[in-house]
PDB file of C-alpha atoms in Angstrom:
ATOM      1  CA  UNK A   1      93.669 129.966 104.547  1.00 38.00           C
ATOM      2  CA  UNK A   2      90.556 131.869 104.669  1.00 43.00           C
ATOM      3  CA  UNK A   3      88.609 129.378 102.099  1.00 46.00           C
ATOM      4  CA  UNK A   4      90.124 126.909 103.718  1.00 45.00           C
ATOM      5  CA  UNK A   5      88.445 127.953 107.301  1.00 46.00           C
ATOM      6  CA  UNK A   6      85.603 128.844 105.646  1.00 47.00           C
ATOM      7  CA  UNK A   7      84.691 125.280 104.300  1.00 48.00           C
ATOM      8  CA  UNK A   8      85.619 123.793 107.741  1.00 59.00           C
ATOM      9  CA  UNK A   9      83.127 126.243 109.383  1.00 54.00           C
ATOM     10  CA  UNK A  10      80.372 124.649 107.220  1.00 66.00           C
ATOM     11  CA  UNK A  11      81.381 121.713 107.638  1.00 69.00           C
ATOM     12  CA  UNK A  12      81.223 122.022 111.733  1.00 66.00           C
ATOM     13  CA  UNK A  13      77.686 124.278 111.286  1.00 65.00           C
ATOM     14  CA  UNK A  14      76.597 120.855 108.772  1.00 73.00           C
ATOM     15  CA  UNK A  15      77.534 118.515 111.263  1.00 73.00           C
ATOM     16  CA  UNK A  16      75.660 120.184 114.433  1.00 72.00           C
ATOM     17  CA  UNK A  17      72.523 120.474 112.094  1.00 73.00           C
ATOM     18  CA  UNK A  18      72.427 117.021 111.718  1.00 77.00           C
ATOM     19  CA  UNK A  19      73.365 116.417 115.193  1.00 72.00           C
ATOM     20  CA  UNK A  20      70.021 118.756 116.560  1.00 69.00           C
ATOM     21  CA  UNK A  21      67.862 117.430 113.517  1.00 74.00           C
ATOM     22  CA  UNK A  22      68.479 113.445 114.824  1.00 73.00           C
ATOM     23  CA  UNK A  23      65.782 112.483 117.323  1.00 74.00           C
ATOM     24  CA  UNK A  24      68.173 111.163 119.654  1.00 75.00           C
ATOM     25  CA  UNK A  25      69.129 113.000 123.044  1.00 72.00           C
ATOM     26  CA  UNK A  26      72.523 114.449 121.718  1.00 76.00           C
ATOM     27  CA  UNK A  27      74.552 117.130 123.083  1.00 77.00           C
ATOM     28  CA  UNK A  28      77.382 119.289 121.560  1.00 79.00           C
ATOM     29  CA  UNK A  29      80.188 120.403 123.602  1.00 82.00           C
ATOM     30  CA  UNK A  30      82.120 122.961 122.044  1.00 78.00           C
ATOM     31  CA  UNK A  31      85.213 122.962 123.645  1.00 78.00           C
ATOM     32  CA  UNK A  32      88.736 125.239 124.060  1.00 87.00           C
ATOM     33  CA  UNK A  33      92.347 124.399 124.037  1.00 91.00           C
ATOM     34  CA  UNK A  34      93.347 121.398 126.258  1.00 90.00           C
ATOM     35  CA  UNK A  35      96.048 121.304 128.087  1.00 91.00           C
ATOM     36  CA  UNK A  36      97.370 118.151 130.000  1.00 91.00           C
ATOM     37  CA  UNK A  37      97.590 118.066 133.786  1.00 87.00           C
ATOM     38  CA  UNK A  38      96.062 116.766 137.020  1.00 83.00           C
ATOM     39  CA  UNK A  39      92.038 117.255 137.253  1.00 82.00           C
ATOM     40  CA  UNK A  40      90.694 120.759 138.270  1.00 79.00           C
ATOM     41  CA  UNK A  41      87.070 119.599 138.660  1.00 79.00           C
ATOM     42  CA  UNK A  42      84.280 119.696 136.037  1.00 80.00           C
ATOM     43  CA  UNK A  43      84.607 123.092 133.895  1.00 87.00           C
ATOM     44  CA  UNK A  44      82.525 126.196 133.532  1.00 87.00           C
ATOM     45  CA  UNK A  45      80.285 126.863 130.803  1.00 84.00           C
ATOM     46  CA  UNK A  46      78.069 128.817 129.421  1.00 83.00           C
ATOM     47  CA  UNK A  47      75.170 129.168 126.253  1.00 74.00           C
ATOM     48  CA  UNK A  48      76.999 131.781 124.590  1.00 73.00           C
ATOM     49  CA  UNK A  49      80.717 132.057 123.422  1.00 72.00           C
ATOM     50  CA  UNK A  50      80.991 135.524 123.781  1.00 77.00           C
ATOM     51  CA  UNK A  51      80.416 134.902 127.697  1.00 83.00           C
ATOM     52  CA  UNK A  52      83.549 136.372 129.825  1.00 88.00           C
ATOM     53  CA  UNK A  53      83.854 133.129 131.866  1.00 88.00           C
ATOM     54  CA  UNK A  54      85.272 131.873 128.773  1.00 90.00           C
ATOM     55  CA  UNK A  55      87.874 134.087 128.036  1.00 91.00           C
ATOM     56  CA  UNK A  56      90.922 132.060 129.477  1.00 92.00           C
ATOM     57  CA  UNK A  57      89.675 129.687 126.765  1.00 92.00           C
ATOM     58  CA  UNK A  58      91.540 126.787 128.193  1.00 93.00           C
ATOM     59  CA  UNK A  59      90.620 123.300 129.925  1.00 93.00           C
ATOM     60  CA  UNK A  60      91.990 120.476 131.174  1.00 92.00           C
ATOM     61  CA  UNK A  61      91.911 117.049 128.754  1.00 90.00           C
ATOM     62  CA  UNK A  62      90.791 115.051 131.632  1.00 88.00           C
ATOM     63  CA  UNK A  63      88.392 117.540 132.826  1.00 87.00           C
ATOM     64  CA  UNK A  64      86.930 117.835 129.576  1.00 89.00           C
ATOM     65  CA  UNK A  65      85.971 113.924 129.663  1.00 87.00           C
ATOM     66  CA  UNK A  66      84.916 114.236 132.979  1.00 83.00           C
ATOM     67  CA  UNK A  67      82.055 117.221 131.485  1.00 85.00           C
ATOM     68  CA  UNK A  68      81.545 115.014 128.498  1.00 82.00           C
ATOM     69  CA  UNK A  69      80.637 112.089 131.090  1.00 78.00           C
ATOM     70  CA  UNK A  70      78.238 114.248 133.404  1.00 75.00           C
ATOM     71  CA  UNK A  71      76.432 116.058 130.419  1.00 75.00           C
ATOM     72  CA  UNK A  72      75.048 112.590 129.979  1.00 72.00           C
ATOM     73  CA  UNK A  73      73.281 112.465 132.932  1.00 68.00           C
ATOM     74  CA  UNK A  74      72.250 116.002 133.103  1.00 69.00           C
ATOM     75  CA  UNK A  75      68.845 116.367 130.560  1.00 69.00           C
ATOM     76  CA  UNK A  76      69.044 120.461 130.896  1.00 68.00           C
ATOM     77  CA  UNK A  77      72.119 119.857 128.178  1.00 72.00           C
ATOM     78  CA  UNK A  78      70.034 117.630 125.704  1.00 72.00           C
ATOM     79  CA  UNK A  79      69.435 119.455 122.576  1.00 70.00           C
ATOM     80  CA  UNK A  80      71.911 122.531 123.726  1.00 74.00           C
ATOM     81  CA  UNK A  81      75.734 122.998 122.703  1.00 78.00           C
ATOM     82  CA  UNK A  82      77.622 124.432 125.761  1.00 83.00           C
ATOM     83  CA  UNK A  83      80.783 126.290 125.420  1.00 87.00           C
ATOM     84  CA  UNK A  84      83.063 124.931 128.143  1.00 90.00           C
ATOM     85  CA  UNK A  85      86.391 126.468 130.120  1.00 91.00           C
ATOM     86  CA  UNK A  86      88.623 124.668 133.022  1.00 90.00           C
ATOM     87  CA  UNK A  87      87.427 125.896 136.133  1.00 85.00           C
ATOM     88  CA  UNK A  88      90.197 126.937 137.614  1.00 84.00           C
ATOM     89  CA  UNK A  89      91.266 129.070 134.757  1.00 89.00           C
ATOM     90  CA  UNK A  90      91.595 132.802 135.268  1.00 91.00           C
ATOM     91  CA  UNK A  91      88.208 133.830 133.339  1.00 89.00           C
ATOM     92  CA  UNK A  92      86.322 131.435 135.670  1.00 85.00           C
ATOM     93  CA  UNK A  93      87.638 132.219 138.942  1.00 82.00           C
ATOM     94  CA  UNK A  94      87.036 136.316 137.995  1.00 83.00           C
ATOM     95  CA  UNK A  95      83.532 135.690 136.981  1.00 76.00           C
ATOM     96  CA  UNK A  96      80.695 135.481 139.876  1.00 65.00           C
ATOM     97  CA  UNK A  97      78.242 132.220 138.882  1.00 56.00           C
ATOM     98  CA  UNK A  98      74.966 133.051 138.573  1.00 47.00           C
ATOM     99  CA  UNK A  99      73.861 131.069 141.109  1.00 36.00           C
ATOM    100  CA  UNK A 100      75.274 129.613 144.959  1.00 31.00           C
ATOM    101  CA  UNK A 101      77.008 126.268 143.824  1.00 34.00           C
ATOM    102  CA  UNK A 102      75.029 123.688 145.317  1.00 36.00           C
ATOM    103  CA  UNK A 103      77.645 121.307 147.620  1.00 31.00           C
ATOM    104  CA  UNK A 104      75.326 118.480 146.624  1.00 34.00           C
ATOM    105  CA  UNK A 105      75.115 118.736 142.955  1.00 34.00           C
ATOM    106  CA  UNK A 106      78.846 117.557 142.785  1.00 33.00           C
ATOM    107  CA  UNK A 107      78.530 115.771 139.210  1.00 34.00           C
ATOM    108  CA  UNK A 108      76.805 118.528 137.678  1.00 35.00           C
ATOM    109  CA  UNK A 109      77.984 120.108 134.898  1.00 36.00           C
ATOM    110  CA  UNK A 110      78.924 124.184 136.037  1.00 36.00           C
ATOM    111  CA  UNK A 111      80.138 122.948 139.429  1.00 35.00           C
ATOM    112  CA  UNK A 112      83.477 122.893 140.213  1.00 45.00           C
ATOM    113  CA  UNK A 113      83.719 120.308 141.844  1.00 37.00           C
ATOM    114  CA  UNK A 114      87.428 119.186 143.683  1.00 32.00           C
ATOM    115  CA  UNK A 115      87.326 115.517 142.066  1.00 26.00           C
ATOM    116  CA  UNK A 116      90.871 114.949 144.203  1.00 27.00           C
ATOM    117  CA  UNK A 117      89.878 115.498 147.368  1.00 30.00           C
ATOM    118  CA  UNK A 118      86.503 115.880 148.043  1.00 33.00           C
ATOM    119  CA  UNK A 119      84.430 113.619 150.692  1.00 36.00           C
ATOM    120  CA  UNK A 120      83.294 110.462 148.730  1.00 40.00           C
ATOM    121  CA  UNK A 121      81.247 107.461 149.984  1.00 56.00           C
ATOM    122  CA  UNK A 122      83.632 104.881 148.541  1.00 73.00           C
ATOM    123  CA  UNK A 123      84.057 101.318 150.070  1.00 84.00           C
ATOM    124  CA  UNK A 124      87.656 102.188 152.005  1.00 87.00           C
ATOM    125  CA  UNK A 125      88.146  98.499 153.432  1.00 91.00           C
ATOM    126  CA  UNK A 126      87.528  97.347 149.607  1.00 93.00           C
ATOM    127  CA  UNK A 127      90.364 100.307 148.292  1.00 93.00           C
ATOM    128  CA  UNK A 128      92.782  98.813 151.116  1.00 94.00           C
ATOM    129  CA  UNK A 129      92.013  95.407 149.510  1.00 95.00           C
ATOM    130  CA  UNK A 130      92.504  96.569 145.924  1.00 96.00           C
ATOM    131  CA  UNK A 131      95.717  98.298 146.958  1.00 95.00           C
ATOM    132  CA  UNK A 132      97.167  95.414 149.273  1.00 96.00           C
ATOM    133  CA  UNK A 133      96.483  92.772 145.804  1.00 96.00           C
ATOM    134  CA  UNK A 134      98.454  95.198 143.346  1.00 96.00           C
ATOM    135  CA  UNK A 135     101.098  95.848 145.418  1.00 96.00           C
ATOM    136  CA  UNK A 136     101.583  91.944 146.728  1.00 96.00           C
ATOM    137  CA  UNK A 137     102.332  91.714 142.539  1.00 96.00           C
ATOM    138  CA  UNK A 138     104.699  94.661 142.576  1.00 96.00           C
ATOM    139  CA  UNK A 139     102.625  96.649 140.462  1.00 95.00           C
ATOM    140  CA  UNK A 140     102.765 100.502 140.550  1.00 94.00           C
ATOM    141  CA  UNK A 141      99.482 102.396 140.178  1.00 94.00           C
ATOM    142  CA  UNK A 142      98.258 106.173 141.220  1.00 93.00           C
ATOM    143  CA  UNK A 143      94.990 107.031 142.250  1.00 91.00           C
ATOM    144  CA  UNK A 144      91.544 109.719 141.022  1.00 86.00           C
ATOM    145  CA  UNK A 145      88.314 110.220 142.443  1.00 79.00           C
ATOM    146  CA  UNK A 146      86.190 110.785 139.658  1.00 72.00           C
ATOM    147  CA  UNK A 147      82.801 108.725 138.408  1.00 63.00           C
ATOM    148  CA  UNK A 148      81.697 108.346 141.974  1.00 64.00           C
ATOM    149  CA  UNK A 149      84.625 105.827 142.302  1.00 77.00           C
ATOM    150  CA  UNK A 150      88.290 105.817 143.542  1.00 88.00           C
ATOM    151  CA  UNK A 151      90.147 105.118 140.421  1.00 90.00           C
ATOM    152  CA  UNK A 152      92.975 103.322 140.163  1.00 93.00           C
ATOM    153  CA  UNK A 153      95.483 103.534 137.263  1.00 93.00           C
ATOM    154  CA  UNK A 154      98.587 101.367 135.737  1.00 94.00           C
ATOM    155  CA  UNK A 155     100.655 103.232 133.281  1.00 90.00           C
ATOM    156  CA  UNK A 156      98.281 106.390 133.197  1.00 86.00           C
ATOM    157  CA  UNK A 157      95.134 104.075 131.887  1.00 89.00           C
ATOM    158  CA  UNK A 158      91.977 103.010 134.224  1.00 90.00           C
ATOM    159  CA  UNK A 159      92.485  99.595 135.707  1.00 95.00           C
ATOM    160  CA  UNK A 160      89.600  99.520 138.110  1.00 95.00           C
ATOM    161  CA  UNK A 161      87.698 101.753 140.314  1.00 92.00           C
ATOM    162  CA  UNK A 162      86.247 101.261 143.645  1.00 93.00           C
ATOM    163  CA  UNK A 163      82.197 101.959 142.984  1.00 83.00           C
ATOM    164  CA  UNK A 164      80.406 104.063 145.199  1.00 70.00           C
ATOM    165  CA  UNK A 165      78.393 102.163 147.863  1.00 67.00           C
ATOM    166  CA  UNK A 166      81.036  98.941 147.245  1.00 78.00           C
ATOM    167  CA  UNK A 167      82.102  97.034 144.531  1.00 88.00           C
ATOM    168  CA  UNK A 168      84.490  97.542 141.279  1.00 93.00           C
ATOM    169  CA  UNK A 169      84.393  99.106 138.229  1.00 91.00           C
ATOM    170  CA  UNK A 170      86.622  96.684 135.906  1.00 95.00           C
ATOM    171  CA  UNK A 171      88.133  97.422 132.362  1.00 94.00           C
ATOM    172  CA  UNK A 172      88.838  94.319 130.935  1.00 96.00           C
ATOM    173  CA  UNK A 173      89.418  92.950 127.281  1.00 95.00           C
ATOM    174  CA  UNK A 174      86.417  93.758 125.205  1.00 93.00           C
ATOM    175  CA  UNK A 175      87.046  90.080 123.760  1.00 95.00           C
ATOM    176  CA  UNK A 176      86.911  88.428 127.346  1.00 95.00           C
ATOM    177  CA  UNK A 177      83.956  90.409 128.262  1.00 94.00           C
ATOM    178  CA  UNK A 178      80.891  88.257 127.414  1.00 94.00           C
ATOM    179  CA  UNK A 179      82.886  84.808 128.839  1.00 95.00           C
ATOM    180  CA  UNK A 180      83.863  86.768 132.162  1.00 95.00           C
ATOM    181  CA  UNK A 181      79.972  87.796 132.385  1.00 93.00           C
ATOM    182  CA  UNK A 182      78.605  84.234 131.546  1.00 92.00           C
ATOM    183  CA  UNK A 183      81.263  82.747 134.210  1.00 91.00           C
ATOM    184  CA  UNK A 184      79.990  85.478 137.071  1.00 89.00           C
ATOM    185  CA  UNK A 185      76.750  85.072 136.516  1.00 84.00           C
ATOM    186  CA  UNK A 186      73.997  88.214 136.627  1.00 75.00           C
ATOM    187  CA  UNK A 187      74.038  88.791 140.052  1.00 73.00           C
ATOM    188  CA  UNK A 188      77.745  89.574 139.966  1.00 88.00           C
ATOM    189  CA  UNK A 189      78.669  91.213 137.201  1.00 91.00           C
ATOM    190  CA  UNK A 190      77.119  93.457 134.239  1.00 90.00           C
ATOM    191  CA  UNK A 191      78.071  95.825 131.785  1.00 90.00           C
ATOM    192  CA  UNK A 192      78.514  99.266 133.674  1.00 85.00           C
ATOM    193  CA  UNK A 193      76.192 101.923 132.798  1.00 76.00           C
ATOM    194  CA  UNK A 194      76.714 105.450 132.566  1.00 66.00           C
ATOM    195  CA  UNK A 195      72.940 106.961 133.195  1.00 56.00           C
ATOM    196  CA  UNK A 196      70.977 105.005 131.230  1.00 58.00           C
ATOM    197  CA  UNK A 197      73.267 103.968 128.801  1.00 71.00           C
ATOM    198  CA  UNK A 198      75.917 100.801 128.837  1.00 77.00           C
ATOM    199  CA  UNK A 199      79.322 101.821 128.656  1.00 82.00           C
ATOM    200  CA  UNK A 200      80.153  99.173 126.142  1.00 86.00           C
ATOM    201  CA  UNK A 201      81.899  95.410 126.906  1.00 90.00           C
ATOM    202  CA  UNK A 202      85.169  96.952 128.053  1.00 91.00           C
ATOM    203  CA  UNK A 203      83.517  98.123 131.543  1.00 91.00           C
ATOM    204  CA  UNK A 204      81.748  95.878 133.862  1.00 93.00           C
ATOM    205  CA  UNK A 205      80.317  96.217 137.162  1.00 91.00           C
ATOM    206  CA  UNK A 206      81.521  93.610 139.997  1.00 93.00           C
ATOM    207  CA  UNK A 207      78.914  93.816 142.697  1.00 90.00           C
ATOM    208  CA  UNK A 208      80.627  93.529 146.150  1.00 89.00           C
ATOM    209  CA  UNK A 209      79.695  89.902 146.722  1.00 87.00           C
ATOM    210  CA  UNK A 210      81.694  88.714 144.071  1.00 92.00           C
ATOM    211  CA  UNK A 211      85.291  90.271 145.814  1.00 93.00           C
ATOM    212  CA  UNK A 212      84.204  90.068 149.395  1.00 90.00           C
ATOM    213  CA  UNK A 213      87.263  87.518 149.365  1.00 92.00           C
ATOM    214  CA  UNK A 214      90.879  87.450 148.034  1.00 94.00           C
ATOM    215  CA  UNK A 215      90.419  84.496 144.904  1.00 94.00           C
ATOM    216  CA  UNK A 216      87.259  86.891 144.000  1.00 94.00           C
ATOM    217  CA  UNK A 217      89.544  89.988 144.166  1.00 96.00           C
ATOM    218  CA  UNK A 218      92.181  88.388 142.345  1.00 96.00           C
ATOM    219  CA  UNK A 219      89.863  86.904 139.466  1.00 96.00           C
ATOM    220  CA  UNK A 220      88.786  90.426 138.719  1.00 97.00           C
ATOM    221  CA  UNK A 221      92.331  92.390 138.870  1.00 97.00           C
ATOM    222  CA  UNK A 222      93.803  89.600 136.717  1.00 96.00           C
ATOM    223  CA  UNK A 223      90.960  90.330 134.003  1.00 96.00           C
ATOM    224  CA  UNK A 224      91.414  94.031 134.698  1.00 97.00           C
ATOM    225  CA  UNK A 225      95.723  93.640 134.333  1.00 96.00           C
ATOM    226  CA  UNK A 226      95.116  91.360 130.728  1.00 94.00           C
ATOM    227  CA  UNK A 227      93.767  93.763 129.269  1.00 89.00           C
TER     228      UNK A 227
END
């Protein structure tokens, strides 16, 4: 067992050589046990393992995408590996930060942020909308606030999420993608983009004209439920 962890140690030391040697703007998370569970907010973390905040060694699965999401928009992480723990683990909470959390900075990475409750700027008459269209088709869904949207969900996966400012995040089929774009049109629809990078054909951004009325709304779910 000890060869056996030994080789897998070089391979993981291999792999973030290459990763820091690449002249792209990487960053390696080194994570901790994930449990499953409702979000806690974006974890803790900290340069160095050995850090007490760590201890509890334990994070949400959602909350570690939700860090893996906001280190991409946060350039203090490029080039760095952060050590991450849920923030609402016992290590956390017993360990002062080093700095006042910053009520603003909600999507940065070290801020525990409450991602279910916490005041968001989303489009409320557009949510009422969204919720009045899935239920007039009997569909079940629960809700998260997390990507500066209200997200909605059908059997645990993302169907769409109420943007920010107006307008719908929509996962559709990555197959139907480039037809549903050409049909929209640029000014109503493009590939989402997670800081400066596209999130890939599944996720497209509806601007708010294109739902401001039901048949618009309802082109848009339907995409959203065949996928």
């Amino acid at each position: 067992m000890k060869v056996t962890r030994l080789v897998e140690m070089e391979d993981q030391y291999e792999a973030a050589r290459r990763i820091f040697a690449s002249d792209r703007a990487w960053t390696l998370v080194r994570g901790s046990d994930l449990e499953e569970g409702e979000s806690q907010g974006l974890p803790r973390w900290s340069e160095h393992v050995g850090d007490p905040v760590l201890e509890s060694n334990l994070t949400r699965r959602v909350d570690f995408a939700l860090f893996m999401v906001a280190a991409l928009e946060d350039d203090t992480l490029v080039q760095q590996a952060p050590a991450i723990v849920g923030c609402r683990t016992p290590s956390a909470l017993a360990t002062p930060r080093r700095s006042r959390p910053d009520p603003s900075a909600r999507s940065r990475p070290g801020r525990c942020a409450d991602w279910q409750a916490g005041p968001m700027a989303i489009d409320e008459v557009l949510a009422d909308r969204v919720r009045d269209a899935l239920a007039d088709r009997g569909i079940e869904w629960t809700e998260r606030r997390m990507f500066g949207s209200l997200i909605l969900l059908v059997g645990g996966e993302i169907l769409v999420g109420v943007r920010n400012g107006g307008g719908l995040l929509v996962r559709v089929d990555p197959d139907e993608s480039e037809e549903l774009l050409r049909d929209a049109g640029p000014w109503y629809a493009q590939v989402a983009l997670m800081g400066d990078k596209d999130m890939g054909p599944s996720w497209l951004d509806v601007s708010p004209d294109a739902v401001e009325d039901r048949p618009g709304l309802d082109h848009w779910l339907d995409a959203a439920l065949r996928r």
